[in-house]
Amino acid sequence: MKNIYNINNIPNQYISKFQGAKTMYVGNAVGSEKIYVNIDYIEPGAKSTKYHHHSMQEAFFLIMSGKGIIRINDEEFEVKSGDVISKPAGKSIAHQFINSSEEVLQILDVGTKEEDDVAIYPDENILYARNKGLAFKVDDDIMSKGWTTDPNE
């Protein structure tokens, strides 16, 4: 494995394109094990990802170029080149970037890799356990129907 790359030469297997956005998995390309380092390129009018938060993962974002909006805990804030955003672990801080400008929004996204992290998508009421490859729609509050976490009840 090569541990040094220029971001202009990251191999294609470490680049993902989706719905008006592109992510370069730079940390994976150079063999990072405990943190992820991504560069996101969000086209005008596009979103970075679905609105979500993580159970265990801590993240840090640096707006490298462009401007847009961060939706964070159902509020929207303008962001621009040079702005930094912290998303502490386990605080249920849902987030999503939206490019509201006419230029590409480029974001450095750095965070911890947490094997048992669960992503929660509040707009869709979905829980996603990536390491298990499982997603659950949470439509029913079974706790209110008498279910408990006690295995003997």
Coordinates of C-alpha atoms in Angstrom, one line a residue, residues 52-58 88-93 114 116-120:
H52 CA -28.1 12.3 9.9
H53 CA -26.2 11.9 13.1
H54 CA -23.9 9.2 14.6
S55 CA -24.1 7.4 17.9
M56 CA -20.3 7.3 18.4
Q57 CA -18.5 9.1 15.6
E58 CA -16.9 12.5 16.2
P88 CA -18.8 15.9 19.0
A89 CA -19.4 12.2 19.4
G90 CA -22.7 10.9 20.8
K91 CA -24.5 14.2 21.1
S92 CA -27.3 13.5 18.6
I93 CA -26.2 16.4 16.4
E114 CA -16.1 3.7 15.1
D116 CA -20.1 -0.1 16.2
D117 CA -21.4 3.4 15.2
V118 CA -25.1 3.6 14.3
A119 CA -26.2 6.4 11.9
I120 CA -29.6 7.9 12.6

